[in-house]
Short mmCIF file of C-alpha atoms and ligand atoms in Angstrom, two decimals:
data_model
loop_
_atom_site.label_atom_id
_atom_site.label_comp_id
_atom_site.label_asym_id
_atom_site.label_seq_id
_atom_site.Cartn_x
_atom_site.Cartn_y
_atom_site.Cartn_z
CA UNK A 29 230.46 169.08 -34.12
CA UNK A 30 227.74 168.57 -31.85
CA UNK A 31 229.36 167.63 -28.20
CA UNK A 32 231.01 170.25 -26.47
CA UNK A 33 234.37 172.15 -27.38
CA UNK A 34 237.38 172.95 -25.50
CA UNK A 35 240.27 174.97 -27.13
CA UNK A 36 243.63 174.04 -25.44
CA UNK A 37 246.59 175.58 -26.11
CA UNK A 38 249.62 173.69 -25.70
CA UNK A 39 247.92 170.83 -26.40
CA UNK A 40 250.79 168.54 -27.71
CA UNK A 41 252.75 167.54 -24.64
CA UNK A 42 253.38 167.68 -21.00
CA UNK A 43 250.27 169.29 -18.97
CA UNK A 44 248.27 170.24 -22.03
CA UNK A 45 248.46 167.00 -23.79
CA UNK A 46 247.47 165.26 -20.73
CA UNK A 47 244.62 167.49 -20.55
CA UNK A 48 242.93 167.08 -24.13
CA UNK A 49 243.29 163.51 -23.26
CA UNK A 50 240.94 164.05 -20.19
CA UNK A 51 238.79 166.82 -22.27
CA UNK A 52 238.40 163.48 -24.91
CA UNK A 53 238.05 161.00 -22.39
CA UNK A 54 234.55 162.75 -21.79
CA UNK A 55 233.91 163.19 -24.94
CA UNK A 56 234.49 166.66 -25.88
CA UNK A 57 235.94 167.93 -29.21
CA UNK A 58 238.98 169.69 -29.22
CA UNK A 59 240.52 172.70 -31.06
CA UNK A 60 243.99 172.22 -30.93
CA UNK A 61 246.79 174.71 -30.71
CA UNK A 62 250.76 174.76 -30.22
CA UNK A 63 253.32 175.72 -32.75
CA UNK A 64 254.05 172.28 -34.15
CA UNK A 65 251.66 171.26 -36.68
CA UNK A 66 252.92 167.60 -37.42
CA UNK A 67 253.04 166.71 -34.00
CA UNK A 68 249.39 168.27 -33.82
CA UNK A 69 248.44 165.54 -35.99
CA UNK A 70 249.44 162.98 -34.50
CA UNK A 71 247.88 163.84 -31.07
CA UNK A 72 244.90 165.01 -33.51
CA UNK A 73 244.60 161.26 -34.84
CA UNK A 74 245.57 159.58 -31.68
CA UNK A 75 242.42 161.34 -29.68
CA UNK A 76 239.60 161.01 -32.54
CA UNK A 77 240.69 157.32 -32.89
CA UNK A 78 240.50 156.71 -29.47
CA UNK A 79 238.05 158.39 -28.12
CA UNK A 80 235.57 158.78 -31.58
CA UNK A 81 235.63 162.95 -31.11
CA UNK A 82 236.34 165.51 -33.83
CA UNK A 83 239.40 167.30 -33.24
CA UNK A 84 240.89 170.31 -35.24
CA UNK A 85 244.18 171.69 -34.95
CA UNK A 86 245.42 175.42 -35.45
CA UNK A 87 249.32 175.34 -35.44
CA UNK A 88 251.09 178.78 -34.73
CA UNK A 89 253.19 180.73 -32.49
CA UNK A 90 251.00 182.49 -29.92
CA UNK A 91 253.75 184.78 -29.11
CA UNK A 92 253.00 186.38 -31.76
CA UNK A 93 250.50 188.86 -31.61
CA UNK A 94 248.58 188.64 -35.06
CA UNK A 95 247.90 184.78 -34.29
CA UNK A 96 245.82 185.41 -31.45
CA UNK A 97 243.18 187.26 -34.00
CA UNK A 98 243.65 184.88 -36.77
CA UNK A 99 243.04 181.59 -33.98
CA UNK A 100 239.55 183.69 -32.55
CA UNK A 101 238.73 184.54 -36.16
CA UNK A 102 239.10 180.69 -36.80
CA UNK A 103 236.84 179.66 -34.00
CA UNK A 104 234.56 182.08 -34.75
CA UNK A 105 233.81 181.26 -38.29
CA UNK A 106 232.89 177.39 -36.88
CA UNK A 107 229.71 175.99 -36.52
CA UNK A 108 230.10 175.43 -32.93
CA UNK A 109 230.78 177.26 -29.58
CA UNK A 110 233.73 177.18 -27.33
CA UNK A 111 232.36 175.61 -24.23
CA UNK A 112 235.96 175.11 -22.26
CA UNK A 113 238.90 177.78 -22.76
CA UNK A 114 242.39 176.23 -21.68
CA UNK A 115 245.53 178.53 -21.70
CA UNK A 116 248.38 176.15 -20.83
CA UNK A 117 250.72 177.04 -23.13
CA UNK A 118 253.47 179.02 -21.49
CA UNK A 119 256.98 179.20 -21.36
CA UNK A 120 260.52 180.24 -19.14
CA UNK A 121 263.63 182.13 -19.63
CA UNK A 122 266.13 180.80 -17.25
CA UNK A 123 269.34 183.08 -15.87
CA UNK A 124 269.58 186.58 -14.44
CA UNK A 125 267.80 189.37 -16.46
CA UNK A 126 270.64 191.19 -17.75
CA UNK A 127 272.36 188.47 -19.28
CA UNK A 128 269.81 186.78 -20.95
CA UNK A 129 267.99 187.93 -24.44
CA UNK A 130 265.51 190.74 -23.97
CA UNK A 131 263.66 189.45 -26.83
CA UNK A 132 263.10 185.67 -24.69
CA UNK A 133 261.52 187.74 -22.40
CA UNK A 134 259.19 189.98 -24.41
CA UNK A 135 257.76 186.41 -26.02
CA UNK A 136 257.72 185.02 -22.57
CA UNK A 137 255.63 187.86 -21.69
CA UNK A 138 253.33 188.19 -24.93
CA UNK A 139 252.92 184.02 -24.40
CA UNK A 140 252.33 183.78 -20.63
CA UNK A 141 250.43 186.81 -20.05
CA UNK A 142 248.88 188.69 -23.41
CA UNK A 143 247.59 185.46 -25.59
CA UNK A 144 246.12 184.57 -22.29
CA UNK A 145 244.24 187.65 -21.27
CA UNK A 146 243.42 188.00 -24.93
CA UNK A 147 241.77 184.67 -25.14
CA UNK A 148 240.13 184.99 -21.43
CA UNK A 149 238.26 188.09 -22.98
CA UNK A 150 237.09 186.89 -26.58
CA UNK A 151 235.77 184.13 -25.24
CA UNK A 152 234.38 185.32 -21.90
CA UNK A 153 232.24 187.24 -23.60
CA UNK A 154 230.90 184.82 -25.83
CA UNK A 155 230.90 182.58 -22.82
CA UNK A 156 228.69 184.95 -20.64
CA UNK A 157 226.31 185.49 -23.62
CA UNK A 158 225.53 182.26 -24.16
CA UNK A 159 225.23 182.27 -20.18
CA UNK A 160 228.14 179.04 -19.60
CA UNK A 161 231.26 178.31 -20.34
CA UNK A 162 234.65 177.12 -18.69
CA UNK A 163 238.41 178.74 -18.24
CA UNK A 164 240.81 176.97 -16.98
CA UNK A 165 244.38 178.97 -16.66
CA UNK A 166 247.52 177.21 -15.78
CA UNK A 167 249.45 179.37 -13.54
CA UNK A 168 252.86 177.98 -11.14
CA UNK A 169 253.47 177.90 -7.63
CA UNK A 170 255.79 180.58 -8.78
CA UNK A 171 252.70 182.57 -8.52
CA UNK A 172 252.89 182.69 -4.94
CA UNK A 173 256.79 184.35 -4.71
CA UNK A 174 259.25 186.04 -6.38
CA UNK A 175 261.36 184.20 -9.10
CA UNK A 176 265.49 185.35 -8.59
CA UNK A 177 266.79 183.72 -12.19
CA UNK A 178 263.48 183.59 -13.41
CA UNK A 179 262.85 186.93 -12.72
CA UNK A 180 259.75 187.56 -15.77
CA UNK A 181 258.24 183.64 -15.35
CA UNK A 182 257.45 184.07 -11.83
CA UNK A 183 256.03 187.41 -12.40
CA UNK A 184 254.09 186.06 -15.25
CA UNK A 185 252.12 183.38 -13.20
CA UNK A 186 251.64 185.87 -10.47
CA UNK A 187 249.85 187.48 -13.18
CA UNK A 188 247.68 184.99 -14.14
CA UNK A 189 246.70 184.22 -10.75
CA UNK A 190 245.71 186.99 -9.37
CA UNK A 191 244.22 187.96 -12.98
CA UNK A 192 242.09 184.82 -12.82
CA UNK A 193 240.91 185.02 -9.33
CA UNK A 194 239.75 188.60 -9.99
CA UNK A 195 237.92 187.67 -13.22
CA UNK A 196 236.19 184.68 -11.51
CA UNK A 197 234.86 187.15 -8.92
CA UNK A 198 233.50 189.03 -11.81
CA UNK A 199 231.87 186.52 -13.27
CA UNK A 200 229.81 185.47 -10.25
CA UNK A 201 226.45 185.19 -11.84
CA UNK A 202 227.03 184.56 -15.42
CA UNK A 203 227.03 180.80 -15.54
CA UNK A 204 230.78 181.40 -16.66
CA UNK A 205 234.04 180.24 -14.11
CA UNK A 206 237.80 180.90 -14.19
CA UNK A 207 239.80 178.43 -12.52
CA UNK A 208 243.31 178.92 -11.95
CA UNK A 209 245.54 175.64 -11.98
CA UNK A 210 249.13 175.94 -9.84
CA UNK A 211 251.32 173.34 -10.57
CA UNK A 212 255.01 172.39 -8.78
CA UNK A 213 257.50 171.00 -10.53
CA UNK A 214 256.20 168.55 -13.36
CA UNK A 215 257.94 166.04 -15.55
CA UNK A 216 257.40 167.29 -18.50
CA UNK A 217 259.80 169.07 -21.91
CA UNK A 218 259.12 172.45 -20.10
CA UNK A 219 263.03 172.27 -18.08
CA UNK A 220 264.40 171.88 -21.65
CA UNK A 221 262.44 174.25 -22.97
CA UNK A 222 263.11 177.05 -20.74
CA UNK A 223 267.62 176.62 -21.51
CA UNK A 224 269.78 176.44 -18.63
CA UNK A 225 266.78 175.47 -16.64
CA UNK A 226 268.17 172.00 -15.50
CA UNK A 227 271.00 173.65 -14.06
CA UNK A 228 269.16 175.03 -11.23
CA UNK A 229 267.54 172.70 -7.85
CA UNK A 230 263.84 173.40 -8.67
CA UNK A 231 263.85 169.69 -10.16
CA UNK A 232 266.29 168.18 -8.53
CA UNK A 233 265.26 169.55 -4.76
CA UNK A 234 261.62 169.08 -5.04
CA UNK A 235 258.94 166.46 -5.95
CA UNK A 236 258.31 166.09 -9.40
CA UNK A 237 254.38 165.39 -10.49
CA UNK A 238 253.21 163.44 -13.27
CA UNK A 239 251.46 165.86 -15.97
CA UNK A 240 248.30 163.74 -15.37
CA UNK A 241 247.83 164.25 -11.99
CA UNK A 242 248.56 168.09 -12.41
CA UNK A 243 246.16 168.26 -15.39
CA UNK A 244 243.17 165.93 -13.78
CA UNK A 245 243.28 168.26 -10.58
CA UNK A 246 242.64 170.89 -12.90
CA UNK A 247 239.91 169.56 -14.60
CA UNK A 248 238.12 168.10 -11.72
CA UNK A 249 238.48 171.73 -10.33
CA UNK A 250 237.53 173.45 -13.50
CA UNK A 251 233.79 171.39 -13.67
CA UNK A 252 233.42 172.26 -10.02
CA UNK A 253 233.88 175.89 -11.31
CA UNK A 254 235.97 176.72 -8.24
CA UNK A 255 238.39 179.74 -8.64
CA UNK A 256 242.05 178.24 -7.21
CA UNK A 257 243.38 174.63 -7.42
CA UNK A 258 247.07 174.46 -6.01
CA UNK A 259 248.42 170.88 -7.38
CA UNK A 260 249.92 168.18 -4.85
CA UNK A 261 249.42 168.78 -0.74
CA UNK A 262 253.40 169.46 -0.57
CA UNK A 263 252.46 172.47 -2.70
CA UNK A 264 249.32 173.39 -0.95
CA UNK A 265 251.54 173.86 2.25
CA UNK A 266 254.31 175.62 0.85
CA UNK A 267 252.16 178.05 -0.83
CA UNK A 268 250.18 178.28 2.79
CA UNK A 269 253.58 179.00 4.62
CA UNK A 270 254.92 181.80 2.48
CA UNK A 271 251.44 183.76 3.03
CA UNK A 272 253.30 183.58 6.67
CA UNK A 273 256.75 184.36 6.00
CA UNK A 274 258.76 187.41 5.63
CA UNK A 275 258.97 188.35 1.71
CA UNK A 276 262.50 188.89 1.73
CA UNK A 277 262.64 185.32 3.30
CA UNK A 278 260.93 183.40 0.91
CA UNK A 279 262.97 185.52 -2.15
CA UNK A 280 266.04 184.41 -0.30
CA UNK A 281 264.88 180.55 0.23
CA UNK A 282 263.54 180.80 -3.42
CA UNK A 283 267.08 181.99 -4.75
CA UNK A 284 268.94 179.16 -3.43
CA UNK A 285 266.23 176.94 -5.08
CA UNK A 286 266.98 178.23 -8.67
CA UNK A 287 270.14 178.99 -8.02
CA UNK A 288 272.51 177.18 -11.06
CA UNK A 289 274.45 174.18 -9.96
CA UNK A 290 277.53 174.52 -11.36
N1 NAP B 10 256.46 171.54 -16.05
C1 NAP B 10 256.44 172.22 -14.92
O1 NAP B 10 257.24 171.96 -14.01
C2 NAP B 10 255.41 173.31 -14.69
C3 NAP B 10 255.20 173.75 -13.37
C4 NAP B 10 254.26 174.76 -13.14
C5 NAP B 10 253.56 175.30 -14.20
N2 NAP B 10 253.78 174.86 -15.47
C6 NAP B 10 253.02 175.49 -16.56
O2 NAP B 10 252.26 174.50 -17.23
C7 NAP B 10 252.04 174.91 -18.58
C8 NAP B 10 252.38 173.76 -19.50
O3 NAP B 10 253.74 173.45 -19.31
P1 NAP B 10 254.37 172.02 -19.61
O4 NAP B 10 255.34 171.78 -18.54
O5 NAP B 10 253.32 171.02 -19.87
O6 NAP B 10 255.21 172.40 -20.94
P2 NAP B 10 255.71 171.57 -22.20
O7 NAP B 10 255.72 170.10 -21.95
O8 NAP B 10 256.98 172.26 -22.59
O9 NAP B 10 254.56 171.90 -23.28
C9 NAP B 10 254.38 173.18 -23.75
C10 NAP B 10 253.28 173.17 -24.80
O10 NAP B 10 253.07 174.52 -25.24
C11 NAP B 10 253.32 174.62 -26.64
N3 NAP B 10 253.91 175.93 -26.89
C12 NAP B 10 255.11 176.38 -26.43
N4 NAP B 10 255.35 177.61 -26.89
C13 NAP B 10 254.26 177.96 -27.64
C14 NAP B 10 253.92 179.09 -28.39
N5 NAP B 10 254.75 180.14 -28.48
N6 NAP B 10 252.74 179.12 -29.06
C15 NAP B 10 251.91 178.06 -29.00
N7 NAP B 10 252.18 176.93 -28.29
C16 NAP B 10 253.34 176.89 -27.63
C17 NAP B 10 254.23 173.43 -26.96
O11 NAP B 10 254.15 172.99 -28.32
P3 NAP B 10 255.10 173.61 -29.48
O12 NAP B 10 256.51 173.55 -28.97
O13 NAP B 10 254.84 172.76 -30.68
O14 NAP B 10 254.61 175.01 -29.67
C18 NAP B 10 253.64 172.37 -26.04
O15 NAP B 10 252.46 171.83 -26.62
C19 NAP B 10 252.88 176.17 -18.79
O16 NAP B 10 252.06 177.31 -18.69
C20 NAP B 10 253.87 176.14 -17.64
O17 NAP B 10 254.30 177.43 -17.26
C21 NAP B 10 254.69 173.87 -15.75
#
């Protein structure tokens, strides 16, 4: 492997697919992960054939602690760098906190928050050695408020936002940029991942994006090295107006939102 290297995780549908297609498109080669390894294989031969790059897949459950050692180890033991980091794989519990599994929300946690702080620092450190490098997190508009029925997914991407901005700041300097990506509501399997999900108005009520668009404003953001990209003007606003707003407001407007249809 010669070209450059991103690592994307959730790499085999909705945002992250979209953006290994992009991160081929200009010719990078791609480490791979998500839990599915035969669908890995098929995006795997799908993007070399294409797009004439290497790509190598690492299929396993990143809410699982131990994996996040065993993927760096992997990495690590190639003969090339990571140039772009991209934590996109993430996922949501739907339905008030008490009667939902506490487990769901532990994985939801060591998923959206741990594998991606883990990964940020591995290979932040490499990154600033080598004096460049990219990381490009995919956070939510959730980020912005609180969550009422996804209580522990909209605390997660507040999280990574406000853990990615900081980091960014830190890294002034180094040749090395975080850039936080937040999405709205995007067609993609993540309402049917997250059960019970398409039972509440957050798809129905808003504009839906197209996983491209989401994904190329994060990548044209990422090689700009810019800290923040909020996805779709609609979103931009909305994210503007609750900076304004009363916080018991916009937990009120938000609950209505999410609130289950039937
Ligand atoms: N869709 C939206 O409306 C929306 C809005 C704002 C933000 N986002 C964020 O965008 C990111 C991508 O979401 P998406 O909508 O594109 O989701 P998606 O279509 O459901 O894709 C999720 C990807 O992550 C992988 N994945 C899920 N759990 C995993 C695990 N435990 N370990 C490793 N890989 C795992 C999946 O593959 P496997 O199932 O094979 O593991 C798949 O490749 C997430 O962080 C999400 O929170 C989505």
């Amino acid at each position: 492997m010669s070209k450059q290297t991103a690592l994307i995780t959730g790499a085999t549908s909705g945002i992250g697919y979209e953006l290994a297609t992009i991160h081929a498109q200009n010719k990078f080669n791609l480490v791979l992960v998500a839990r599915n390894a035969s669908r890995l294989l098929v995006v795997k031969k799908e993007l070399e054939s294409t797009f004439g790059i290497e790509v190598l897949t690492f299929p396993c459950d990143l809410s699982q602690p131990e994996n996040i050692k065993k993927l760096t180890d992997f990495t690590d033991k190639q003969l090339f760098r990571i140039d772009h980091l991209v934590n996109n794989a993430g996922i949501g519990v739907f339905g008030k906190l008490w009667v939902t599994n506490l487990d769901d929300h532990l994985k939801l946690i060591q998923l959206n928050v741990n594998a991606l702080v883990s990964l940020t620092h591995h290979y932040s450190e490499k990154m600033v050695n080598n004096g460049t490098g990219k990381v490009l997190n995919v956070a939510s508009t959730a980020a912005f408020m609180p969550g009422p029925f996804m209580s522990t997914y909209f605390a997660s991407k507040a999280f990574v936002l406000s853990f990615g901005e900081a980091v960014h700041s830190e890294l002034d300097g180094t040749g090395v940029t975080v850039t936080t990506l937040c999405p709205g509501p995007t067609e993609t399997g993540f309402e049917a991942a997250a059960s019970g999900m398409k039972k509440s108005g957050l798809f129905t009520k808003s504009k839906v994006a197209s996983p491209y668009e989401v994904a190329k404003d994060g990548y044209d953001t990422m090689m700009k090295g810019k800290s923040l990209v909020i996805s779709g003007w609609v979103n931009k606003f909305n994210a503007f107006s609750i900076r304004l707003s009363p916080r018991n407001m916009v937990t009120a407007i938000t609950k209505s939102i999410m609130k289950p249809m039937d």
